[in-house]
Short mmCIF file of C-alpha atoms and ligand atoms in Angstrom, two decimals:
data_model
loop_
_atom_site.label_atom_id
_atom_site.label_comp_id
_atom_site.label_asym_id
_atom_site.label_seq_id
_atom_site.Cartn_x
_atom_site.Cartn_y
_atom_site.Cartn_z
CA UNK A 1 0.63 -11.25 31.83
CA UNK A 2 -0.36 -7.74 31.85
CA UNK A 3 2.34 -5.57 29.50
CA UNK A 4 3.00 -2.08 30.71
CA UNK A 5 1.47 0.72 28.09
CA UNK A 6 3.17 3.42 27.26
CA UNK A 7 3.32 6.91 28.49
CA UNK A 8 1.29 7.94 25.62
CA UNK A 9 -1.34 5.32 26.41
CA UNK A 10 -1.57 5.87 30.22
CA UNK A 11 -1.81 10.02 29.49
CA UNK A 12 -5.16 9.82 27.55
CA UNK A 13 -8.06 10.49 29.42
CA UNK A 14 -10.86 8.35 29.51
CA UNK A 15 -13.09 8.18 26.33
CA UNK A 16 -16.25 9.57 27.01
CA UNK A 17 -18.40 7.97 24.70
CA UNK A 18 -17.63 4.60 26.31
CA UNK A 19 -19.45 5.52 29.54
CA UNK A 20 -22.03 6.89 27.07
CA UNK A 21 -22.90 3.79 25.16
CA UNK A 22 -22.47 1.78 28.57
CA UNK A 23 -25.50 4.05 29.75
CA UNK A 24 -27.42 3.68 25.97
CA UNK A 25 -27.28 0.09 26.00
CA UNK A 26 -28.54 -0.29 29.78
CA UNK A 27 -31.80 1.79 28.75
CA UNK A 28 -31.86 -0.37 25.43
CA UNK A 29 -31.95 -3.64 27.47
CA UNK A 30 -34.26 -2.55 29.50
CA UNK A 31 -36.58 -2.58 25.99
CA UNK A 32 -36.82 1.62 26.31
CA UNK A 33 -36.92 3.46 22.68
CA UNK A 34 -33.74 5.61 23.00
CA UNK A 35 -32.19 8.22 20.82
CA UNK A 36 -28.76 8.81 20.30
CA UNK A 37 -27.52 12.17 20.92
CA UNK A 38 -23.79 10.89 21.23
CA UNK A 39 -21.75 10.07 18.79
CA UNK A 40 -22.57 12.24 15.13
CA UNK A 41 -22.82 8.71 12.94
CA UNK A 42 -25.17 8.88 10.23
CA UNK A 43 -28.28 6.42 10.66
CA UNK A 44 -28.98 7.23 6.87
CA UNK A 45 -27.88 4.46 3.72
CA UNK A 46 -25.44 5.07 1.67
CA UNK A 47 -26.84 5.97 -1.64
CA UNK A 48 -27.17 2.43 -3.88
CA UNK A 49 -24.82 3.81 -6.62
CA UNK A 50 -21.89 3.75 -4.04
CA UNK A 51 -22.49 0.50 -2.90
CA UNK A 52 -22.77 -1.04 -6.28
CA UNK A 53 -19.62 0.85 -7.42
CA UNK A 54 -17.69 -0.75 -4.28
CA UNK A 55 -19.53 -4.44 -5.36
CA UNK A 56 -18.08 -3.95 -8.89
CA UNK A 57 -15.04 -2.77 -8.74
CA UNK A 58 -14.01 -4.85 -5.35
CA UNK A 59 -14.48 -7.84 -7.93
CA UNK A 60 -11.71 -6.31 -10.37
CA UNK A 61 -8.44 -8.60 -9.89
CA UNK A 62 -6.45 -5.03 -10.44
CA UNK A 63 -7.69 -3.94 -7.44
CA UNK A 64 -6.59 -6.53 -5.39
CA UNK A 65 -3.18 -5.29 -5.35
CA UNK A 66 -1.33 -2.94 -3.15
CA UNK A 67 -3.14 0.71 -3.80
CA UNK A 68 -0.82 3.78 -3.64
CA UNK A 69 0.04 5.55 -0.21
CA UNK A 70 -1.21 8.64 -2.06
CA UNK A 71 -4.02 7.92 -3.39
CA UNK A 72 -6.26 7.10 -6.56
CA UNK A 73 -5.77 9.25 -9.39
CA UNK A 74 -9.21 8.72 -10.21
CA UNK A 75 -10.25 9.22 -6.73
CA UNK A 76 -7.93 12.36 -6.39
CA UNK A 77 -9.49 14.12 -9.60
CA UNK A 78 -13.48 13.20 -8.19
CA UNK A 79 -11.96 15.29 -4.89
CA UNK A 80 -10.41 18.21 -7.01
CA UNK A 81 -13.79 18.37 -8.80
CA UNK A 82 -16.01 18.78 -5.78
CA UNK A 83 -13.66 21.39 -5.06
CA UNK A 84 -14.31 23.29 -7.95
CA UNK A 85 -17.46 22.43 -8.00
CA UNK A 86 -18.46 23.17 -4.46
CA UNK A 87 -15.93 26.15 -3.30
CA UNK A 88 -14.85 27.75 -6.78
CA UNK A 89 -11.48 26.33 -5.18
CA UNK A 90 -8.91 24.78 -7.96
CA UNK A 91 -6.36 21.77 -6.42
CA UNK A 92 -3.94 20.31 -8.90
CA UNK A 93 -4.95 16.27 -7.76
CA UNK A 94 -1.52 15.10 -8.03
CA UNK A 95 0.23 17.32 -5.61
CA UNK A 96 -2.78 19.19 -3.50
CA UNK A 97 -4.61 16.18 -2.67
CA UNK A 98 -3.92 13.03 -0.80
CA UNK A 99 -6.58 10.16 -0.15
CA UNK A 100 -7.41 9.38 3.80
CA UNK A 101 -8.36 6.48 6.21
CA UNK A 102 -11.10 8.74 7.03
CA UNK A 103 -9.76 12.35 7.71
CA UNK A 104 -9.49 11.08 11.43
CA UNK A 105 -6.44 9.26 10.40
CA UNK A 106 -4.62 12.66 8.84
CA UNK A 107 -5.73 14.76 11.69
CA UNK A 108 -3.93 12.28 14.04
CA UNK A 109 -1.11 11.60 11.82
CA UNK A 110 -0.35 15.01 10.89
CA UNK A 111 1.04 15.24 13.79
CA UNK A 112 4.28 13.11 13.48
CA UNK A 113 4.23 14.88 10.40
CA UNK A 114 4.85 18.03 11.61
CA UNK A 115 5.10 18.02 15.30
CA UNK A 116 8.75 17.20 17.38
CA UNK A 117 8.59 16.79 21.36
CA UNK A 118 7.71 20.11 23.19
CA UNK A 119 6.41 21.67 20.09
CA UNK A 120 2.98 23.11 20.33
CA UNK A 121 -0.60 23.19 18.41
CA UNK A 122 -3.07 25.26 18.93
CA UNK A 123 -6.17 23.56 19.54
CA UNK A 124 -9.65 24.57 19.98
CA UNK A 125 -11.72 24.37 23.15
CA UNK A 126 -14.12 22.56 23.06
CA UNK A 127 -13.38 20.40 20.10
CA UNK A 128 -12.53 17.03 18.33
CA UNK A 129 -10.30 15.26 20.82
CA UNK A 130 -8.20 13.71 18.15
CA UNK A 131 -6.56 17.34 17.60
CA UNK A 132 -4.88 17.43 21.28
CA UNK A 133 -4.17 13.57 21.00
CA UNK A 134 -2.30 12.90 17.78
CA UNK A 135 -0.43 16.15 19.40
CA UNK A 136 -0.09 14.66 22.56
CA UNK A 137 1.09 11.26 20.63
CA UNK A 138 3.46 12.78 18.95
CA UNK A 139 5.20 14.53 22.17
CA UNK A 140 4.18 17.60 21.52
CA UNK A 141 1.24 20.25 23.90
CA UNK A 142 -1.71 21.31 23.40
CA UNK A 143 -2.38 25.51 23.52
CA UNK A 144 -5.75 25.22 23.91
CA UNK A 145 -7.96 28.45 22.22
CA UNK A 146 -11.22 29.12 23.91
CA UNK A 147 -13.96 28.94 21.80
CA UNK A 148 -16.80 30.61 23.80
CA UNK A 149 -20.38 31.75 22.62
CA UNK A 150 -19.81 35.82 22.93
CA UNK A 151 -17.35 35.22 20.80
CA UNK A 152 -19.65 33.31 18.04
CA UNK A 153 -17.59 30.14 19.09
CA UNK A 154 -14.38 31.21 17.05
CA UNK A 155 -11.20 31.36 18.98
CA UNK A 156 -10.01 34.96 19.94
CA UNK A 157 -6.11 34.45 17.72
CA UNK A 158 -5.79 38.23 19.23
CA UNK A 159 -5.40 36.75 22.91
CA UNK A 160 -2.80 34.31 21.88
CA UNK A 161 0.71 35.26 23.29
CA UNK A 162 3.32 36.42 20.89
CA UNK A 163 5.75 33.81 22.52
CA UNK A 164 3.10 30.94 22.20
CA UNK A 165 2.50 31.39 18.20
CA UNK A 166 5.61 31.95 17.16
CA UNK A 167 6.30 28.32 18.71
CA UNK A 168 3.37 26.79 17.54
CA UNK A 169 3.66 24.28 14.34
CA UNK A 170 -0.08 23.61 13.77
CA UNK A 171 -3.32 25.14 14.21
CA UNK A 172 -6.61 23.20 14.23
CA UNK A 173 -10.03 24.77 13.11
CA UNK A 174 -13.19 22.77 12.34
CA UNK A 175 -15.95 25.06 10.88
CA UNK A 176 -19.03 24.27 10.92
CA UNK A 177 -18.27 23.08 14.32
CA UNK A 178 -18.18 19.72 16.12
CA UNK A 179 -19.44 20.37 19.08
CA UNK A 180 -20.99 24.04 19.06
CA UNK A 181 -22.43 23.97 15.80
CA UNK A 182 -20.93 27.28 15.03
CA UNK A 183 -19.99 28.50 11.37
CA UNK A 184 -17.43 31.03 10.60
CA UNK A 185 -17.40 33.18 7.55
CA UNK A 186 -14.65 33.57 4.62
CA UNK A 187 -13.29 36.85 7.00
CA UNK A 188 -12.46 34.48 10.06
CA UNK A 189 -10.73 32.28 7.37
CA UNK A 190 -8.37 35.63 5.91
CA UNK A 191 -7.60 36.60 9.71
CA UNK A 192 -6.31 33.21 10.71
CA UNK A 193 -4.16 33.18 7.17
CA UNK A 194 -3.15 35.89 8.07
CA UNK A 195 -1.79 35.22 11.35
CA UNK A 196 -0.58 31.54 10.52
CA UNK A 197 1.14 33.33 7.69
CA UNK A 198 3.25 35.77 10.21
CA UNK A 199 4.03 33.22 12.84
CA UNK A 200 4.85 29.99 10.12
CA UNK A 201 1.96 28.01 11.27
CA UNK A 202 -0.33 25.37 9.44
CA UNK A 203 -3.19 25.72 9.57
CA UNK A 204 -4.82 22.34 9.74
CA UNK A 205 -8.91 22.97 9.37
CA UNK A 206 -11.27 20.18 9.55
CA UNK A 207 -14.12 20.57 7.07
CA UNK A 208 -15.97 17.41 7.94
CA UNK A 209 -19.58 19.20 8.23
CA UNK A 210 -19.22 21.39 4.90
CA UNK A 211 -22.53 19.68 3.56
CA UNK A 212 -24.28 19.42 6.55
CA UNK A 213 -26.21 22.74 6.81
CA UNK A 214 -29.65 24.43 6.70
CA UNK A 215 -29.88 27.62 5.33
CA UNK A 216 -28.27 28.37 1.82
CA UNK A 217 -27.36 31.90 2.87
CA UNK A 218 -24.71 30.70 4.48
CA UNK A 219 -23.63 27.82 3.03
CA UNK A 220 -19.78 26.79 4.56
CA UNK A 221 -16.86 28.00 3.16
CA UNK A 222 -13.92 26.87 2.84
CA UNK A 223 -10.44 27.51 4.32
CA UNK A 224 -9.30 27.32 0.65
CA UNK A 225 -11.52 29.78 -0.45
CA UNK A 226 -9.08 32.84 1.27
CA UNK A 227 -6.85 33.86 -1.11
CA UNK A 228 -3.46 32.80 -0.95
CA UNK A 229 -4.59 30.16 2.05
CA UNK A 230 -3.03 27.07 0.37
CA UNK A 231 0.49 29.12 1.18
CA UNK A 232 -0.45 28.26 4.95
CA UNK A 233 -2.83 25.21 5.21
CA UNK A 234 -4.46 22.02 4.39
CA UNK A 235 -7.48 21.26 4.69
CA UNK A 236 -9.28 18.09 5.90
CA UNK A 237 -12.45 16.52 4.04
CA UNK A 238 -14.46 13.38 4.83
CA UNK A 239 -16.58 11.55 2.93
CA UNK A 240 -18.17 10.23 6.32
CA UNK A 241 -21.13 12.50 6.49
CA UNK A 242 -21.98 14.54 3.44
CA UNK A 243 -22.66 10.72 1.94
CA UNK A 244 -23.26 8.66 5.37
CA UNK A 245 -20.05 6.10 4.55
CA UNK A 246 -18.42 6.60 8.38
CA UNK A 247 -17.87 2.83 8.31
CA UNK A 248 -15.97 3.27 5.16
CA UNK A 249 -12.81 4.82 6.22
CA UNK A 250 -12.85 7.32 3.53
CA UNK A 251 -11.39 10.80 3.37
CA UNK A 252 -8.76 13.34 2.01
CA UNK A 253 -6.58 16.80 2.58
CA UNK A 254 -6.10 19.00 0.32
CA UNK A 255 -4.09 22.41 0.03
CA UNK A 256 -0.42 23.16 0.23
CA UNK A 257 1.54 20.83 -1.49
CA UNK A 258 4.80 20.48 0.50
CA UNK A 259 2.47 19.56 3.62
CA UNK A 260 0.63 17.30 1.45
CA UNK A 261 4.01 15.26 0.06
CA UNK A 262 5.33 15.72 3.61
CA UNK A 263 2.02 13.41 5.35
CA UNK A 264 2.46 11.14 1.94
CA UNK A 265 6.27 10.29 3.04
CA UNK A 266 4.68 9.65 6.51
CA UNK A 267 2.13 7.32 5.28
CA UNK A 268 3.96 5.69 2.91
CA UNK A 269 5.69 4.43 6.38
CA UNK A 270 2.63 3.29 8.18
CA UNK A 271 -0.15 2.34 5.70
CA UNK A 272 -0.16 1.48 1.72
CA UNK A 273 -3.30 3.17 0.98
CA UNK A 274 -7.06 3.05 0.98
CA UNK A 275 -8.45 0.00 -1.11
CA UNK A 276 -9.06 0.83 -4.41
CA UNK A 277 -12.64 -0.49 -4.95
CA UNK A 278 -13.12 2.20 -2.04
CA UNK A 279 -11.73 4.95 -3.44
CA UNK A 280 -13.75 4.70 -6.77
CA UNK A 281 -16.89 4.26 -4.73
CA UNK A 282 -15.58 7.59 -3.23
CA UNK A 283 -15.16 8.92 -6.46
CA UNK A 284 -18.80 8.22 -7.46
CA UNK A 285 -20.00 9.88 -4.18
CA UNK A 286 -18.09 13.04 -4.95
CA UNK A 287 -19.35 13.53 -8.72
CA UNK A 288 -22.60 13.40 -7.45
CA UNK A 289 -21.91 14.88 -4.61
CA UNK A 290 -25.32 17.91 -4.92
CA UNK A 291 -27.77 15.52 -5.31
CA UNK A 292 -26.59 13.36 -2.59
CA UNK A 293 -25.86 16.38 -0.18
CA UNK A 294 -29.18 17.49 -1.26
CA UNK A 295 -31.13 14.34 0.31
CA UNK A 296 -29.43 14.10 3.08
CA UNK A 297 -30.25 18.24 4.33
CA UNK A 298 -34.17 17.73 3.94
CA UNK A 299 -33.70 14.70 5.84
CA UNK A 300 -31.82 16.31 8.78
CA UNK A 301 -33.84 19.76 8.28
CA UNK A 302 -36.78 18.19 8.93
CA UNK A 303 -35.76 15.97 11.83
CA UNK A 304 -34.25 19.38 13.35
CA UNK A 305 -37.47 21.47 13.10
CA UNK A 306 -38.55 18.32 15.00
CA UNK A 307 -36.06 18.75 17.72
CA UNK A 308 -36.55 23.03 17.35
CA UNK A 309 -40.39 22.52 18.71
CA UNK A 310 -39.61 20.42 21.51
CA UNK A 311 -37.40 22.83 22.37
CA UNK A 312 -39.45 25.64 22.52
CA UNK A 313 -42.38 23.47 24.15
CA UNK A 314 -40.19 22.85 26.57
CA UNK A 315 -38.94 26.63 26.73
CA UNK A 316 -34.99 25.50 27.01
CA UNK A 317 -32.52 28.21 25.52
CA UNK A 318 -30.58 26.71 22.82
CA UNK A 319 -28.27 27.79 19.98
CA UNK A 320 -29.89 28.08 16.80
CA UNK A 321 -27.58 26.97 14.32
CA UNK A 322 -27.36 26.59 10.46
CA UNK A 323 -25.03 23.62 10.04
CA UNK A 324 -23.97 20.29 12.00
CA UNK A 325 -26.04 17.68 13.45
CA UNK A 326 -25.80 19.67 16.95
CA UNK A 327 -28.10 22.61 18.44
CA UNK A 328 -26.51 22.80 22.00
CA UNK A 329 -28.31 23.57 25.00
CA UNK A 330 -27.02 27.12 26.43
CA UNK A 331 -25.87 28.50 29.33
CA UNK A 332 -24.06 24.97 30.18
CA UNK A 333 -20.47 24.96 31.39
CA UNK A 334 -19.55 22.79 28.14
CA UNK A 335 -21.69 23.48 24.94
CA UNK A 336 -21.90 19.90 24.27
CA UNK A 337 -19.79 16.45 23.37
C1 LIG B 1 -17.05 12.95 12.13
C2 LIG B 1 -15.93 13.90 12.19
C3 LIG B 1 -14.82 13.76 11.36
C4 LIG B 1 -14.80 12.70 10.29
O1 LIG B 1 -13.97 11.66 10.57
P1 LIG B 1 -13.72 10.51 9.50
O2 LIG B 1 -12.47 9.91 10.01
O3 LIG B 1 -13.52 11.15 8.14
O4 LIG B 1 -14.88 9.58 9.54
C5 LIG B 1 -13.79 14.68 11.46
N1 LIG B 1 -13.89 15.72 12.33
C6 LIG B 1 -14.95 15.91 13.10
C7 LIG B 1 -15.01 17.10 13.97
C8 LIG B 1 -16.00 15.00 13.07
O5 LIG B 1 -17.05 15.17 13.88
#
């Protein structure tokens, strides 16, 4: 028998990197050397320390129990640490932080946090396509906000109707940027406080590539880092590829605290937590989180000078970025997947 989806199911569009991988795997039968431009997954280990943290603890009878929907403590104070640490940012671990699937899993499920049908987020285009799905799950629309290369890749929040933001619950952001590679700057960041502040918005930004970047000039900020921004967002952080642990399912948001308890009475409802012999494995990752960070840019700096003079050899036009794993191709209709 063949059941009938749901509406939800039937609406989403078909997943590109599926046709992708069909077309990877055909040149890999065929015994040809191929390398993956698709998906951003980290060929790299993750560092030893990690591991053997996750081999010790995983053999700890305490942590064979139910974990907490919120998170660690232990895990939750490693996070608040990096914080302060990395962005000068302070987050009281109890009540600014909560502990992720992956940050995947809070993108998507802040929607039915925060979304009811016909409700709208603003959503960056192009982007991450969970930030228009978990909407689109949850009943609610997309406003999609260009993000276009005169305009450095950031949306234009000037262009967006008066009638459209004061409706809209959410906005997404994700700078450094998955797929254009673009960075913004701390006075992006103020203007889109700003402007969540006035229309009662939050803002939802998606730090995942904070550690992946090349020149330390211009190191990423974050959202946190404008003043008074934890009045009008969270922010989402992944352990996935600052320390290579996508297969891990690790992650965590951070910032205002009623948004924060508000996805912890969600989750409470559809998971009981991350494993605990994970999330102190996380924690090692984060206190060490320079030298690690460290390895992995001379890795990915080198690799992208690499890239950089086949480029120019080959004389294509392509945006020169200081962060991500990407360097789109210009001029293209779409920057990139
Ligand atoms: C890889 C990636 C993430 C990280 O997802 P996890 O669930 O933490 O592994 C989030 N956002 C973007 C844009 C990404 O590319």
């Amino acid at each position: 028998m063949i059941f009938e989806e749901a509406q939800r199911l039937k609406s989403l569009p078909p997943y590109l990197f599926a046709e992708i991988d069909r077309v990877i795997n055909e040149k890999k039968s065929k015994g040809e050397d191929v390398i993956s431009l698709g998906i951003g997954d980290p060929d790299l280990e993750t560092p030893a320390e990690i591991i053997d943290k996750l081999c010790n603890e995983a053999k700890n009878k305490d942590n064979h129990r139910y974990p907490s929907s919120y998170g660690l403590k232990l895990f939750k104070e490693a996070a608040a640490g990096y914080y302060r640490e990395r962005f000068n940012v302070e987050l009281d671990p109890e009540t600014e932080i909560i502990t992720l699937w992956g940050s995947k899993e809070g993108i998507s499920n802040i929607a039915y946090v925060f979304i009811n049908p016909q409700d709208i987020a603003l959503v960056p285009d192009p982007g991450y396509l969970v930030y228009s799905i978990g909407t689109m799950f949850a009943g609610g629309s997309s406003h999609i906000m260009p993000c276009i290369e005169e305009n450095n890749f950031l949306p234009d929040l000037g262009s967006i109707e008066k009638k459209v933001a004061q409706k809209a619950k959410i906005m997404h952001l994700n700078y450094p940027n998955n797929p254009t590679s673009a960075s913004c700057g701390l006075e992006f960041f103020k203007k889109v406080r700003d402007f969540a502040g006035q229309n009662r918005i939050l803002v939802c930004h998606d730090n995942a590539y904070c550690d992946v970047y090349f020149n330390d000039s211009c190191k990423p900020v974050s959202f946190l880092n404008a003043e008074g921004a934890k009045e009008t967002g969270i922010e989402f952080n992944s352990l996935s590829k600052t320390f290579n642990m996508t297969g891990w399912r690790i992650g965590f948001a951070a910032g205002n605290s009623h948004a924060i308890a508000s996805l912890g009475k969600y989750k409470t409802n559809v998971d009981s937590g991350v494993f605990n012999a994970v999330q102190y494995a996380g924690a090692t990752a984060l206190k060490n989180w320079k030298a690690y960070s460290q390895n992995n840019i001379s890795i990915y700096r080198k690799r992208r000078n690499m890239v950089f003079d086949a480029f120019n050899k080959t004389g294509l036009k392509y945006y020169k970025s200081d962060s991500t794993f990407r360097q789109p191709q210009l001029n293209t209709t779409k920057a990139g997947v």
